[in-house]
Coordinates of C-alpha atoms in Angstrom, one line a residue:
M4 CA 246.3 -10.2 -218.7
G5 CA 247.4 -7.2 -216.6
Y6 CA 250.6 -6.6 -218.8
L7 CA 248.5 -6.5 -222.0
K8 CA 245.7 -4.5 -220.4
A9 CA 248.5 -1.7 -219.3
L10 CA 249.5 -1.6 -222.9
G11 CA 245.9 -1.3 -224.3
V12 CA 245.1 1.8 -221.6
L13 CA 248.7 3.5 -223.0
R14 CA 247.7 3.0 -226.7
L15 CA 244.0 4.2 -226.1
V16 CA 244.7 7.1 -224.1
C17 CA 247.7 8.3 -226.5
Q18 CA 245.5 7.7 -229.5
Q19 CA 242.2 8.8 -228.5
A20 CA 242.6 11.5 -225.6
D21 CA 246.5 12.5 -224.6
A22 CA 249.0 12.4 -227.1
D23 CA 251.7 13.2 -224.7
V24 CA 250.8 10.4 -222.1
R25 CA 253.8 8.5 -220.7
A26 CA 254.2 5.2 -218.7
C27 CA 256.2 2.9 -216.5
W28 CA 256.2 0.1 -214.2
E29 CA 257.2 0.7 -210.4
G30 CA 256.7 -2.1 -208.1
G31 CA 255.2 -4.4 -210.5
V32 CA 252.4 -1.2 -210.8
F33 CA 251.8 0.2 -214.0
K34 CA 251.9 4.2 -213.8
L35 CA 250.5 6.5 -216.0
Y36 CA 251.7 10.2 -216.4
T37 CA 248.6 12.0 -218.1
N38 CA 246.8 15.2 -218.2
L39 CA 243.4 13.3 -217.5
D40 CA 242.8 12.7 -213.7
R41 CA 241.1 9.8 -212.3
D42 CA 237.5 10.9 -213.2
A43 CA 238.6 12.0 -216.4
L44 CA 240.0 8.7 -217.2
T45 CA 237.0 7.1 -216.4
T46 CA 235.0 9.3 -218.1
F47 CA 237.2 8.9 -221.4
F48 CA 236.7 5.2 -221.4
R49 CA 233.0 4.9 -220.3
D50 CA 231.7 7.7 -222.6
Y51 CA 234.4 8.3 -225.5
Y52 CA 236.4 5.3 -226.2
R53 CA 236.4 4.1 -229.4
P54 CA 236.9 0.4 -229.9
T55 CA 239.4 -0.8 -232.5
P56 CA 237.8 -3.1 -235.4
L57 CA 238.9 -6.6 -234.3
L58 CA 237.6 -8.7 -237.3
A59 CA 239.1 -12.1 -237.9
P60 CA 237.1 -13.3 -241.1
W61 CA 239.8 -16.4 -241.9
N62 CA 238.2 -17.9 -238.6
G63 CA 235.0 -20.2 -238.5
G64 CA 234.0 -18.7 -235.3
S65 CA 234.7 -15.1 -236.2
G66 CA 231.0 -14.0 -236.4
F67 CA 231.0 -13.9 -240.0
Y68 CA 230.0 -17.8 -240.6
V69 CA 226.8 -19.6 -240.1
K70 CA 226.2 -23.4 -239.7
L71 CA 223.9 -25.5 -241.3
D72 CA 221.2 -27.0 -239.0
V73 CA 222.0 -30.5 -240.5
D74 CA 219.0 -32.2 -238.7
R75 CA 216.3 -30.3 -239.9
F76 CA 217.7 -30.1 -243.5
L77 CA 217.8 -34.0 -243.4
E78 CA 214.5 -34.6 -241.8
S79 CA 212.8 -32.4 -244.1
R80 CA 214.4 -34.1 -247.0
G81 CA 216.4 -30.8 -248.0
A82 CA 213.1 -28.5 -247.8
E83 CA 214.3 -26.2 -245.0
I84 CA 217.3 -24.5 -245.0
A85 CA 217.9 -23.2 -241.3
F86 CA 220.9 -22.2 -239.5
K87 CA 221.8 -22.9 -235.9
S88 CA 222.0 -19.6 -233.6
R89 CA 225.6 -18.3 -233.1
E90 CA 226.1 -15.9 -230.5
A91 CA 229.3 -14.6 -232.5
V92 CA 227.4 -13.9 -235.6
D93 CA 224.7 -12.2 -233.3
A94 CA 227.5 -10.0 -231.7
I95 CA 228.8 -8.9 -235.2
D96 CA 225.3 -8.4 -236.6
A97 CA 224.7 -6.0 -233.5
I98 CA 227.7 -4.1 -234.4
E99 CA 226.6 -3.7 -238.0
S100 CA 223.4 -2.2 -236.9
S101 CA 224.4 0.2 -234.3
D102 CA 224.0 3.9 -234.6
T103 CA 226.8 5.6 -232.4
D104 CA 229.9 7.3 -233.5
R105 CA 231.8 5.4 -231.0
L106 CA 231.3 2.1 -233.3
A107 CA 231.2 4.0 -236.6
S108 CA 234.8 2.3 -237.9
Y109 CA 233.9 -0.8 -236.8
R110 CA 230.4 -0.7 -238.6
E111 CA 232.4 0.1 -241.7
Q112 CA 235.0 -2.6 -241.4
I113 CA 232.5 -5.1 -241.2
R114 CA 230.6 -3.8 -244.1
Q115 CA 233.6 -3.9 -246.2
T116 CA 234.9 -7.2 -244.9
K117 CA 231.4 -8.9 -246.0
A118 CA 231.7 -7.2 -249.3
A119 CA 235.0 -8.9 -250.0
L120 CA 233.9 -12.1 -248.7
G121 CA 231.1 -11.6 -251.4
R122 CA 233.6 -11.3 -254.2
I123 CA 235.3 -14.5 -253.7
A124 CA 232.7 -16.6 -252.5
N125 CA 230.2 -18.8 -254.4
R126 CA 226.3 -19.1 -254.0
V127 CA 225.3 -22.5 -252.4
D128 CA 222.9 -24.9 -253.6
F129 CA 222.5 -27.2 -250.3
V130 CA 220.3 -29.9 -252.1
E131 CA 223.0 -29.7 -255.0
L132 CA 225.9 -29.9 -252.6
L133 CA 224.5 -32.6 -250.3
A134 CA 222.9 -34.7 -252.8
E135 CA 224.1 -38.1 -251.8
P136 CA 223.5 -38.0 -248.1
L137 CA 220.1 -36.7 -249.2
K138 CA 219.7 -39.7 -251.1
Q139 CA 221.1 -42.0 -248.1
W140 CA 218.8 -40.1 -245.6
P141 CA 215.7 -42.4 -246.1
G142 CA 217.4 -45.8 -245.7
A143 CA 219.3 -44.6 -242.7
T144 CA 216.9 -46.3 -240.1
T145 CA 219.3 -47.1 -237.3
R146 CA 221.1 -45.0 -235.3
Q147 CA 224.6 -45.9 -236.6
A148 CA 223.0 -45.4 -240.0
K149 CA 221.9 -42.1 -239.4
K150 CA 225.3 -41.2 -237.6
R151 CA 227.3 -42.1 -240.8
V152 CA 225.1 -39.8 -243.1
K153 CA 225.4 -36.8 -240.8
D154 CA 229.4 -37.6 -240.9
Y155 CA 229.0 -37.6 -244.3
V156 CA 227.3 -34.2 -244.1
S157 CA 230.0 -32.7 -241.7
K158 CA 232.8 -33.7 -243.9
V159 CA 231.5 -31.5 -247.0
L160 CA 230.6 -28.6 -244.7
N161 CA 233.8 -28.7 -242.9
A162 CA 235.7 -28.0 -246.0
I163 CA 233.9 -24.7 -246.6
M164 CA 232.9 -21.5 -244.4
L165 CA 229.0 -20.5 -244.9
F166 CA 228.1 -16.8 -244.7
R167 CA 224.6 -15.0 -245.5
S168 CA 224.0 -12.5 -247.5
G169 CA 220.4 -11.4 -247.9
D170 CA 218.4 -14.4 -248.7
E171 CA 221.1 -16.0 -250.0
T172 CA 223.9 -18.3 -248.6
Y173 CA 227.6 -18.6 -249.9
S174 CA 230.4 -20.6 -249.4
I175 CA 234.2 -19.8 -249.2
D176 CA 236.7 -22.9 -249.7
K177 CA 238.9 -23.2 -246.9
A178 CA 241.7 -23.8 -249.5
E179 CA 241.2 -20.3 -250.7
K180 CA 242.1 -18.9 -246.9
D181 CA 245.7 -17.6 -248.2
A182 CA 244.3 -15.5 -251.2
F183 CA 241.5 -14.3 -248.9
I184 CA 243.9 -13.1 -246.3
S185 CA 246.5 -11.3 -249.0
D186 CA 243.3 -9.6 -250.1
L187 CA 242.0 -8.4 -246.6
R188 CA 245.5 -6.8 -245.9
G189 CA 246.0 -5.3 -249.3
K190 CA 242.8 -4.3 -250.5
V191 CA 239.8 -4.0 -247.6
L192 CA 241.3 -3.5 -244.1
T193 CA 241.8 0.1 -243.0
D194 CA 245.0 0.8 -240.6
D195 CA 242.8 0.0 -237.5
G196 CA 241.4 -2.8 -239.3
L197 CA 245.1 -3.9 -239.8
L198 CA 246.1 -4.0 -236.3
W199 CA 244.2 -7.1 -235.3
L200 CA 245.3 -9.1 -238.5
D201 CA 249.0 -8.0 -238.0
A202 CA 248.8 -9.3 -234.1
A203 CA 247.5 -12.5 -234.9
L204 CA 249.4 -13.5 -238.2
A205 CA 252.7 -12.5 -240.1
M206 CA 252.7 -12.6 -243.6
R207 CA 255.4 -14.0 -245.4
T208 CA 256.3 -15.1 -249.0
G209 CA 258.0 -18.4 -250.8
A210 CA 256.1 -20.6 -248.3
K211 CA 253.4 -22.9 -249.2
K212 CA 251.5 -21.2 -246.3
N213 CA 251.5 -17.7 -246.5
R214 CA 251.2 -16.7 -243.1
M215 CA 252.4 -17.9 -239.6
E216 CA 250.5 -17.5 -236.3
S217 CA 251.5 -15.3 -233.2
P218 CA 252.3 -17.4 -230.3
T219 CA 250.3 -15.4 -227.8
L220 CA 247.2 -15.1 -229.7
G221 CA 246.5 -18.9 -230.3
S222 CA 246.2 -20.4 -233.8
G223 CA 245.6 -16.8 -235.7
G224 CA 243.6 -15.1 -233.0
N225 CA 241.4 -18.4 -231.5
I226 CA 241.7 -21.2 -229.4
G227 CA 239.9 -23.9 -230.6
N228 CA 236.2 -22.8 -231.0
S229 CA 236.8 -19.7 -228.9
D230 CA 237.6 -16.7 -231.0
F231 CA 239.1 -13.7 -229.5
S232 CA 238.0 -11.2 -231.8
A233 CA 234.2 -12.7 -231.6
R234 CA 234.6 -12.5 -228.0
F235 CA 235.6 -8.8 -227.8
A236 CA 232.5 -8.3 -230.1
Q237 CA 229.9 -10.4 -227.6
L238 CA 231.5 -8.2 -224.5
L239 CA 231.3 -4.5 -226.0
P240 CA 227.4 -4.2 -225.3
E241 CA 227.9 -4.9 -221.8
V242 CA 230.1 -2.1 -221.4
M243 CA 228.6 0.4 -223.9
T244 CA 225.2 1.2 -225.5
F245 CA 224.7 0.7 -229.3
R246 CA 222.1 3.3 -229.9
T247 CA 222.8 7.0 -229.7
G248 CA 221.0 8.7 -226.5
D249 CA 220.3 5.4 -224.6
P250 CA 222.3 5.3 -221.2
P251 CA 225.6 3.2 -220.9
P252 CA 224.9 -0.3 -219.0
S253 CA 224.4 -0.1 -215.3
R254 CA 227.6 -2.0 -214.3
S255 CA 229.9 -0.4 -216.8
E256 CA 231.3 2.0 -214.8
V257 CA 231.8 -0.2 -211.7
W258 CA 233.5 -2.8 -213.6
L259 CA 235.9 0.2 -215.3
S260 CA 237.0 1.2 -212.0
S261 CA 237.9 -2.2 -211.2
A262 CA 239.8 -2.6 -214.3
L263 CA 241.8 0.6 -214.3
F264 CA 242.4 1.3 -210.3
G265 CA 241.9 -2.3 -208.9
T266 CA 238.9 -1.7 -207.1
P267 CA 237.1 -4.4 -205.6
T268 CA 233.9 -5.5 -207.4
R269 CA 231.2 -8.3 -207.4
D270 CA 228.8 -9.4 -210.2
L271 CA 231.1 -10.2 -212.9
E272 CA 230.2 -11.9 -216.0
R273 CA 230.6 -15.8 -216.1
V274 CA 233.0 -15.9 -219.1
S275 CA 236.0 -17.7 -219.7
V276 CA 239.1 -15.5 -220.2
D277 CA 240.8 -18.8 -222.2
Q278 CA 244.6 -18.7 -221.5
F279 CA 245.0 -15.3 -220.5
N280 CA 243.9 -15.6 -216.8
P281 CA 243.8 -19.4 -215.5
G282 CA 243.1 -18.1 -212.0
K283 CA 239.6 -17.2 -212.9
A284 CA 238.8 -19.8 -215.4
G285 CA 236.9 -22.0 -213.2
G286 CA 236.7 -25.9 -212.8
A287 CA 237.4 -28.2 -210.0
N288 CA 238.7 -27.0 -206.6
G289 CA 238.2 -23.4 -208.0
T290 CA 236.0 -22.5 -205.0
Q291 CA 234.7 -23.9 -201.9
G292 CA 232.4 -26.3 -203.5
L293 CA 233.1 -29.0 -206.1
E294 CA 233.7 -26.7 -209.3
A295 CA 233.8 -22.7 -209.9
A296 CA 232.6 -21.0 -212.7
P297 CA 234.7 -18.7 -214.6
I298 CA 234.3 -15.2 -214.1
L299 CA 235.4 -12.2 -216.1
N300 CA 235.6 -8.3 -215.9
P301 CA 234.7 -7.3 -219.4
W302 CA 236.7 -4.2 -219.5
D303 CA 239.5 -6.6 -218.3
Y304 CA 239.2 -8.2 -221.5
L305 CA 238.3 -5.5 -223.9
L306 CA 241.4 -3.8 -222.5
M307 CA 243.6 -6.8 -223.0
M308 CA 242.7 -7.3 -226.4
E309 CA 243.3 -3.7 -227.2
G310 CA 247.0 -4.1 -226.0
A311 CA 247.6 -7.6 -227.5
L312 CA 247.4 -5.3 -230.9
V313 CA 250.9 -3.9 -229.7
L314 CA 252.5 -7.2 -230.2
S315 CA 252.1 -7.7 -233.8
G316 CA 254.6 -9.4 -235.8
S317 CA 256.7 -9.1 -238.9
T318 CA 258.8 -10.9 -241.3
S319 CA 262.3 -10.0 -240.9
R320 CA 266.0 -11.3 -241.4
R321 CA 267.0 -11.0 -237.9
F322 CA 267.6 -14.7 -237.7
G323 CA 271.2 -14.4 -239.1
A324 CA 272.3 -14.0 -242.8
G325 CA 270.2 -15.9 -245.5
R326 CA 267.6 -17.1 -242.7
D327 CA 264.3 -15.3 -243.2
G328 CA 261.8 -16.0 -240.7
V329 CA 258.7 -14.5 -238.9
S330 CA 259.4 -12.5 -235.7
F331 CA 256.9 -11.8 -232.8
P332 CA 258.1 -9.5 -230.1
F333 CA 260.3 -10.9 -227.4
I334 CA 258.7 -14.3 -228.4
V335 CA 261.6 -17.0 -228.4
A336 CA 261.6 -20.8 -228.7
S337 CA 260.5 -23.2 -225.3
S338 CA 263.5 -24.6 -223.3
R339 CA 263.2 -28.1 -223.0
A340 CA 262.7 -29.4 -219.6
G341 CA 260.4 -32.2 -217.9
Y342 CA 260.5 -35.9 -217.5
G343 CA 260.2 -39.0 -219.4
S344 CA 256.5 -39.4 -219.7
I345 CA 255.7 -35.7 -220.5
G346 CA 253.4 -35.0 -223.4
V347 CA 255.2 -34.9 -226.9
E348 CA 253.1 -31.7 -228.2
Q349 CA 255.0 -28.8 -229.4
T350 CA 254.7 -25.3 -227.5
R351 CA 254.3 -22.3 -229.1
G352 CA 257.3 -20.7 -227.5
E353 CA 257.9 -18.5 -224.2
A354 CA 257.2 -14.7 -223.9
W355 CA 259.9 -12.6 -222.2
L356 CA 257.9 -9.3 -222.2
P357 CA 259.9 -6.3 -220.8
L358 CA 259.3 -3.8 -218.1
W359 CA 260.4 -0.4 -218.2
S360 CA 261.2 1.7 -215.4
A361 CA 261.4 5.4 -216.7
P362 CA 258.2 7.0 -218.0
A363 CA 258.1 6.6 -222.0
S364 CA 255.7 7.3 -224.7
Y365 CA 253.3 5.1 -226.6
S366 CA 255.9 5.4 -229.7
E367 CA 258.8 4.6 -227.4
I368 CA 257.1 1.5 -226.6
R369 CA 255.8 0.5 -229.6
A370 CA 259.2 0.8 -231.1
L371 CA 260.8 -1.5 -228.3
L372 CA 258.2 -4.0 -228.9
S373 CA 258.6 -3.9 -232.3
E374 CA 262.5 -3.9 -233.0
G375 CA 263.6 -5.1 -229.5
R376 CA 266.2 -7.9 -229.2
A377 CA 268.0 -9.5 -226.8
E378 CA 271.7 -10.8 -227.4
V379 CA 274.1 -13.2 -226.2
G380 CA 277.3 -12.1 -227.6
R381 CA 276.5 -11.1 -231.2
S382 CA 274.1 -13.5 -231.7
R383 CA 270.2 -13.2 -231.1
A384 CA 268.6 -14.5 -228.0
E385 CA 266.2 -17.6 -229.8
S386 CA 265.4 -19.7 -226.3
G387 CA 264.3 -19.1 -223.0
L388 CA 267.8 -20.0 -221.4
T389 CA 269.7 -18.0 -224.2
F390 CA 267.2 -15.0 -223.0
A391 CA 268.1 -15.5 -219.4
Q392 CA 271.7 -15.4 -220.6
A393 CA 271.4 -12.2 -222.3
I394 CA 269.5 -10.6 -219.4
A395 CA 272.3 -11.4 -217.1
S396 CA 274.9 -10.3 -219.3
L397 CA 273.4 -6.9 -220.3
G398 CA 272.4 -8.2 -223.7
V399 CA 269.3 -6.1 -223.5
D400 CA 268.7 -2.1 -223.5
R401 CA 269.2 -0.3 -220.4
G402 CA 266.1 0.4 -218.4
I403 CA 264.4 -2.6 -219.4
Q404 CA 264.0 -5.4 -216.9

């Protein structure tokens, strides 16, 4: 988390406050060289920071899609069309209805994305779509029979994503996701909006699946049902106001000081940070009691996600002659190790992220993370083992640790 936070601070200060900012690592501490002093840096993030629009409409949990309340639908014989409450949807709607200048780009990107969804979606008639389970429901008098009908409904609904526009409900077939992502990239998203797509996915051609997920951001910007962009949107109102003239949330500055300068703080949010900070994920033996709750500083998460945007992937030919592939910065295949009874699941690879000792600008670091490589002789390091060999044999740029 700390590494991505550092990248996020550097990128945001460069693009929104001080274009001449430089930074380096010294003794494991990230040092920022800027014309902003401590108070000015705090003021910038508290009052002027403009969040990057992080939107992932290719994911079902991104805040664009709703879920039918199946129980109410079946019990009413299809007369009641209601949807379950989803925090991610509420978060996206709250940003869309905000009026502060800081969220102007975010609002516009949400509206454009919803318009794009509308162009490829089909209006849903739930009574027609779920006619068979509606027919079976009256005769389902046992618990097992009701479960079979609900499973049937789930199978139908799991093949589509539902979103609302006005009083109507529309669906997108999940099989159309590839074409939709291509349209997003080429016709809908602005430069700011593309940052998250490029960080989470790398587009490619000539393959059955037109995208490859970033190993550092789960499976396309989410892990299971936890969508990173949705969590980002949910945490924004914890640190900034959505209405012009309203004061910032009372704990925002305390959390910000902790995130930027390591100031001790209390009263953190009870929210999981997923894979990025396992030590604060809670769980058994995580405290003096039986089980600890997850804790999170909202500013930590926001800055971390802003930094993750720097690690965008690209389609390249850096795998050798005639071998096209997808490249993510300093990500290599995992080294095989372990014991006979270990699980057989495939890993997503290893990240060997660079530290640099001399002050560098954001553009220099961006170029390093985009084009940087490690080589053993004339071959590109493709595993954790060969990456370590490259470092030992000076197969990386000078000044990089």
